[in-house]
Amino acid sequence: MPDRLELAGVGIAYGGKKVVEAVSFRLDAGHIGCLLGPSGCGKTSLLRAIAGFEPVVGGDILIDGIKVSSRQGSAPPESRQVGVVFQDYALFPHLNLEQNVAFGLRKLSRQEADRRVSEALTLVGLIEEGKRYPHQLSGGQQQRVALARAIAPKPRLLLIDEPFSNLDADLRERLALEVRDILKEAEMTAVLVTHDQNEAFAMADEIGVMAEGQLLQWGDAQSLYLRPANRFVANFIGQGSILEARFAPGLGLNTALGRVVLGDIAPGVGQALEVLVRPNQVDLMAAGDRSANAEVARKAFRGVDMLYTLRLLESGEEVLATAPAASPYAVGDRLHASLGYHRPIILHS
């Protein structure tokens, strides 16, 4: 069975300037993929090309094994069976919810269209609100109406552009989880675009990190967090500190936070590299002046824990560390920071 969506070496250009270059990934039917990256990285251009709104200057886009975009030409958007949820929802203010959801079902019989509208509104939890108008709804409810309208025609693929950018930050992750549940219940294959990693982690089965028109890494959230492909991914996903390190005799790694045993990894002695240290990997202990190697520069209460910014005494580098919220350390305290038994993440160039 072919992948529901496949991109093979896709390039996109505007006025001769490449904005997306040689992007390749695959997405299975029923999975939710995410293109994650900062503004201007090309993720929305890629989404528009999948929908058929933008031509490609290189590579192929296939849906269910059928080539819909290539350098030689593109299938029109209406033939792709692709649904789109736009960033601004694009709801019709003069139509009620039922009429908005029914808008893309005009080729169906009245009976079938009514059934699809009822199914879609039930799926998003708004079946009782069908006679209301968009201005009478909250932002989250409007987003779910837009989702229902896109799902009702039963597309092969659903594309979602920055779905929660118009909502308050504290609602985004909760709504992302709700939308994921809706898509999974509908057995829908979807690709979303976002710059917010919390949304990506909450919704997606697989995530592609993009920068400057390139797809740097494609994988699940855990692999991106624990095994970032390069320095950009390491900095963009989660929090952490990047330190210089050197391999030493005895299969050890010397860092500013002490030496770590790396087991069966045996590169050249003295080889320089960079390592990523996550805040939860740094162990803190109160220390006297002779054993201290770090000073608390800043602290931030985060509910269940405290996030400390440490300034290393020898190098002046800053390192993030977490400790229980009740930890007693104050700004200016000198501590001993170490990796303990934690293994840092080696970054490869």
C-alpha positions as CSV (number, residue, x, y, z in Angstrom):
1,M,0.0,0.0,0.0
2,P,1.5,3.4,-1.0
3,D,2.1,6.1,1.6
4,R,-0.8,8.6,1.9
5,L,1.6,11.4,1.2
6,E,5.1,11.4,-0.2
7,L,7.4,14.3,-1.0
8,A,10.6,13.5,-3.0
9,G,13.1,16.2,-3.4
10,V,10.5,19.0,-3.6
11,G,11.7,22.5,-4.4
12,I,9.7,25.7,-4.5
13,A,10.8,29.2,-5.8
14,Y,9.3,32.6,-6.0
15,G,10.6,34.9,-8.8
16,G,13.6,32.6,-9.3
17,K,14.5,32.6,-5.6
18,K,14.4,29.1,-3.9
19,V,12.3,29.1,-0.7
20,V,12.2,25.3,-0.3
21,E,14.9,23.0,-1.4
22,A,15.0,19.2,-1.9
23,V,12.4,18.3,0.9
24,S,11.6,14.6,1.2
25,F,9.4,12.8,3.7
26,R,6.6,10.2,3.8
27,L,3.4,10.1,5.9
28,D,1.3,6.9,6.4
29,A,-2.5,6.9,6.2
30,G,-4.1,7.8,9.5
31,H,-0.9,9.6,10.8
32,I,-0.6,13.3,11.7
33,G,2.6,15.0,10.5
34,C,3.8,18.5,11.3
35,L,6.1,20.9,9.6
36,L,7.7,22.9,12.5
37,G,10.0,25.9,12.2
38,P,10.4,29.6,12.6
39,S,8.7,32.2,10.4
40,G,10.0,32.3,6.9
41,C,11.5,28.8,6.8
42,G,9.3,27.6,3.9
43,K,6.8,25.4,5.8
44,T,3.6,27.3,4.6
45,S,4.9,27.3,1.0
46,L,5.3,23.5,1.3
47,L,1.8,23.2,2.6
48,R,0.4,25.3,-0.2
49,A,2.3,23.1,-2.8
50,I,0.8,20.0,-1.3
51,A,-2.7,21.6,-1.7
52,G,-1.9,22.5,-5.3
53,F,-1.8,26.3,-4.7
54,E,1.9,26.6,-5.6
55,P,3.9,24.9,-8.3
56,V,7.1,23.0,-7.6
57,V,10.3,23.7,-9.5
58,G,11.8,20.3,-8.6
59,G,10.9,16.9,-7.2
60,D,7.5,15.2,-6.9
61,I,4.5,15.2,-4.6
62,L,2.4,12.0,-4.5
63,I,-0.9,11.3,-2.7
64,D,-1.8,7.6,-2.4
65,G,1.0,6.9,-4.9
66,I,-0.4,9.2,-7.6
67,K,1.9,12.1,-8.7
68,V,0.0,15.4,-8.2
69,S,2.9,17.8,-8.5
70,S,6.2,17.7,-10.5
71,R,8.3,20.1,-12.5
72,Q,6.3,19.0,-15.6
73,G,3.0,20.1,-14.1
74,S,0.5,19.9,-11.3
75,A,-3.0,18.5,-10.8
76,P,-5.5,21.3,-9.9
77,P,-6.3,21.7,-6.2
78,E,-10.0,20.5,-6.7
79,S,-8.9,17.1,-8.0
80,R,-6.6,16.2,-5.1
81,Q,-9.2,15.5,-2.5
82,V,-7.3,17.6,0.0
83,G,-9.0,19.6,2.7
84,V,-7.5,22.8,4.1
85,V,-8.1,24.6,7.4
86,F,-6.8,28.1,7.0
87,Q,-5.1,30.2,9.6
88,D,-8.0,32.7,9.9
89,Y,-10.6,29.9,9.7
90,A,-12.3,31.6,6.7
91,L,-15.8,31.1,8.1
92,F,-18.7,32.8,6.3
93,P,-20.1,35.3,8.8
94,H,-23.6,35.4,7.2
95,L,-24.0,31.5,7.4
96,N,-24.7,29.6,10.5
97,L,-22.6,26.6,11.6
98,E,-24.6,24.0,9.6
99,Q,-24.5,26.2,6.5
100,N,-20.7,26.8,6.9
101,V,-20.0,23.0,7.2
102,A,-22.3,22.2,4.3
103,F,-20.6,24.7,2.0
104,G,-18.3,22.2,0.4
105,L,-21.0,19.5,0.0
106,R,-23.1,21.2,-2.7
107,K,-22.5,18.3,-5.2
108,L,-24.1,15.8,-2.7
109,S,-27.8,15.1,-2.3
110,R,-29.5,17.1,0.4
111,Q,-30.0,14.0,2.5
112,E,-26.3,13.0,2.2
113,A,-25.1,16.5,2.9
114,D,-27.3,16.8,6.0
115,R,-25.9,13.5,7.2
116,R,-22.3,14.7,6.7
117,V,-22.9,18.0,8.4
118,S,-24.4,16.2,11.4
119,E,-21.5,13.7,11.6
120,A,-18.9,16.5,11.4
121,L,-20.5,18.7,14.0
122,T,-21.0,15.8,16.3
123,L,-17.3,14.9,15.9
124,V,-16.1,18.3,17.0
125,G,-18.7,18.5,19.8
126,L,-20.9,21.3,18.3
127,I,-24.0,19.5,17.2
128,E,-26.1,21.5,19.6
129,E,-24.8,24.8,18.2
130,G,-25.6,24.3,14.5
131,K,-28.0,27.3,14.2
132,R,-25.6,29.7,15.7
133,Y,-23.3,32.1,13.7
134,P,-19.5,32.4,13.9
135,H,-19.6,35.7,15.8
136,Q,-21.5,34.0,18.6
137,L,-18.7,31.5,19.1
138,S,-15.4,31.6,21.0
139,G,-12.1,31.3,19.1
140,G,-11.7,27.7,20.0
141,Q,-15.2,26.9,18.8
142,Q,-14.6,28.7,15.5
143,Q,-11.5,26.6,15.0
144,R,-13.5,23.4,15.5
145,V,-16.2,24.6,13.0
146,A,-13.4,25.2,10.4
147,L,-12.1,21.7,11.2
148,A,-15.6,20.2,10.8
149,R,-16.1,22.0,7.4
150,A,-12.7,20.5,6.2
151,I,-13.5,17.0,7.4
152,A,-17.1,16.8,6.1
153,P,-16.2,16.1,2.4
154,K,-14.0,13.2,3.6
155,P,-10.7,14.3,2.0
156,R,-7.8,11.9,1.5
157,L,-5.6,14.4,3.3
158,L,-6.2,17.4,5.6
159,L,-3.8,20.4,5.7
160,I,-3.9,22.7,8.7
161,D,-2.1,26.1,8.6
162,E,-1.1,27.5,12.1
163,P,-4.3,26.2,13.6
164,F,-4.1,28.0,17.0
165,S,-2.2,31.2,16.2
166,N,-5.4,33.3,16.9
167,L,-5.9,31.7,20.3
168,D,-4.6,32.6,23.8
169,A,-1.4,30.8,24.6
170,D,-2.9,28.8,27.5
171,L,-5.6,27.3,25.3
172,R,-3.3,26.1,22.5
173,E,-1.9,22.9,23.9
174,R,-5.3,21.8,25.3
175,L,-7.0,22.5,21.9
176,A,-4.2,20.8,20.1
177,L,-4.9,17.6,22.1
178,E,-8.6,17.9,21.4
179,V,-8.0,18.3,17.6
180,R,-5.7,15.3,17.6
181,D,-8.5,13.2,19.2
182,I,-10.9,14.5,16.6
183,L,-8.6,13.6,13.7
184,K,-7.8,10.2,15.1
185,E,-11.5,9.4,15.6
186,A,-12.1,10.4,12.0
187,E,-9.1,8.3,10.9
188,M,-7.9,11.4,9.1
189,T,-4.4,11.8,7.6
190,A,-3.2,15.4,8.3
191,V,-0.3,17.7,7.9
192,L,-0.1,20.9,10.1
193,V,2.2,23.8,10.0
194,T,3.3,25.6,13.2
195,H,6.1,27.5,14.8
196,D,5.1,26.2,18.3
197,Q,6.8,23.0,19.4
198,N,4.2,22.4,22.2
199,E,1.5,22.3,19.5
200,A,3.6,20.0,17.4
201,F,4.3,17.7,20.3
202,A,0.6,17.6,21.4
203,M,-0.8,16.9,17.9
204,A,1.7,15.1,15.6
205,D,2.9,11.5,15.2
206,E,5.8,12.7,13.2
207,I,7.5,16.1,13.0
208,G,9.8,17.7,10.5
209,V,12.0,20.6,11.7
210,M,12.6,23.2,9.0
211,A,15.0,26.1,8.6
212,E,15.9,28.3,5.6
213,G,13.9,26.1,3.2
214,Q,15.4,22.8,4.2
215,L,14.0,19.9,6.2
216,L,16.6,19.2,8.8
217,Q,15.1,16.2,10.6
218,W,11.9,14.1,10.4
219,G,10.9,11.9,13.2
220,D,8.7,11.6,16.3
221,A,9.0,14.1,19.2
222,Q,11.1,11.8,21.4
223,S,13.8,11.2,18.7
224,L,14.0,14.9,17.9
225,Y,14.4,15.7,21.6
226,L,16.9,12.9,22.5
227,R,18.7,12.6,19.2
228,P,18.7,16.0,17.4
229,A,20.4,15.9,14.0
230,N,22.3,19.1,14.4
231,R,22.8,22.2,16.5
232,F,19.7,24.0,15.1
233,V,17.4,21.2,16.0
234,A,19.0,20.9,19.4
235,N,18.4,24.6,20.1
236,F,14.9,24.7,18.6
237,I,13.4,21.6,20.3
238,G,13.2,21.9,24.1
239,Q,15.6,23.7,26.3
240,G,19.3,22.9,26.8
241,S,22.8,24.0,26.9
242,I,25.5,23.3,24.3
243,L,29.0,22.8,25.7
244,E,32.3,22.0,24.2
245,A,33.8,18.6,25.1
246,R,36.8,16.3,24.4
247,F,37.2,12.6,24.4
248,A,39.7,11.4,27.0
249,P,41.5,8.1,27.6
250,G,39.3,5.4,29.3
251,L,36.2,6.0,27.1
252,G,35.4,9.2,28.9
253,L,34.1,12.6,27.9
254,N,35.5,15.7,29.6
255,T,33.0,18.6,29.9
256,A,32.7,21.8,31.9
257,L,30.4,19.8,34.2
258,G,32.8,17.0,34.8
259,R,33.7,13.7,33.1
260,V,31.2,11.3,31.8
261,V,31.8,7.6,31.0
262,L,30.4,6.8,27.5
263,G,30.6,3.0,27.6
264,D,31.4,1.4,24.2
265,I,31.8,4.7,22.3
266,A,35.5,5.0,21.5
267,P,36.4,7.9,19.1
268,G,39.8,9.4,18.9
269,V,41.4,10.6,22.1
270,G,41.4,14.4,22.3
271,Q,38.7,14.8,19.6
272,A,36.7,18.0,20.1
273,L,33.0,18.1,19.7
274,E,29.8,19.7,21.1
275,V,27.3,18.1,23.5
276,L,23.8,19.1,24.3
277,V,22.9,19.0,28.0
278,R,19.2,19.1,28.9
279,P,18.3,21.0,32.2
280,N,17.1,17.8,33.9
281,Q,20.5,16.2,33.3
282,V,22.3,18.7,35.5
283,D,22.7,17.7,39.2
284,L,23.0,20.5,41.7
285,M,24.6,20.5,45.2
286,A,25.4,23.2,47.7
287,A,29.1,23.7,47.8
288,G,31.8,25.7,49.5
289,D,34.1,28.0,47.6
290,R,36.7,25.4,46.8
291,S,34.3,22.8,45.3
292,A,31.9,25.3,43.6
293,N,32.0,25.5,39.8
294,A,28.9,27.5,39.1
295,E,26.9,30.5,40.4
296,V,23.1,31.0,40.2
297,A,22.6,33.8,37.7
298,R,18.8,33.6,37.4
299,K,15.9,31.5,38.6
300,A,12.4,31.0,37.3
301,F,9.5,29.2,39.2
302,R,7.7,26.8,36.9
303,G,5.3,25.2,39.3
304,V,6.6,21.6,39.7
305,D,10.2,22.7,39.4
306,M,12.6,25.6,39.4
307,L,14.6,26.5,36.3
308,Y,18.0,27.8,37.2
309,T,20.4,29.6,34.9
310,L,23.9,28.9,36.1
311,R,27.1,30.8,35.2
312,L,30.1,28.5,35.1
313,L,32.9,30.1,37.2
314,E,35.8,29.0,35.0
315,S,34.4,29.8,31.5
316,G,31.5,32.2,32.1
317,E,29.3,29.9,30.0
318,E,25.6,29.7,31.0
319,V,23.9,26.3,31.7
320,L,20.3,25.6,32.4
321,A,19.4,23.2,35.3
322,T,16.1,22.2,36.9
323,A,15.5,21.2,40.5
324,P,12.4,20.7,42.7
325,A,10.4,23.8,43.2
326,A,11.3,23.8,46.9
327,S,15.0,23.8,46.3
328,P,16.7,26.4,48.5
329,Y,19.2,28.0,46.0
330,A,19.1,31.8,45.6
331,V,20.5,34.1,42.9
332,G,24.2,34.5,43.8
333,D,24.6,31.1,45.5
334,R,27.6,29.1,44.4
335,L,27.0,25.5,43.7
336,H,28.6,22.3,42.4
337,A,26.9,21.4,39.1
338,S,27.6,18.0,37.4
339,L,26.2,15.6,34.9
340,G,26.4,12.7,37.4
341,Y,25.2,9.6,35.7
342,H,23.5,11.5,32.9
343,R,24.9,11.1,29.4
344,P,24.9,14.3,27.3
345,I,23.7,14.2,23.7
346,I,26.6,14.3,21.2
347,L,25.9,16.7,18.4
348,H,27.3,15.7,15.0
349,S,28.1,18.3,12.4
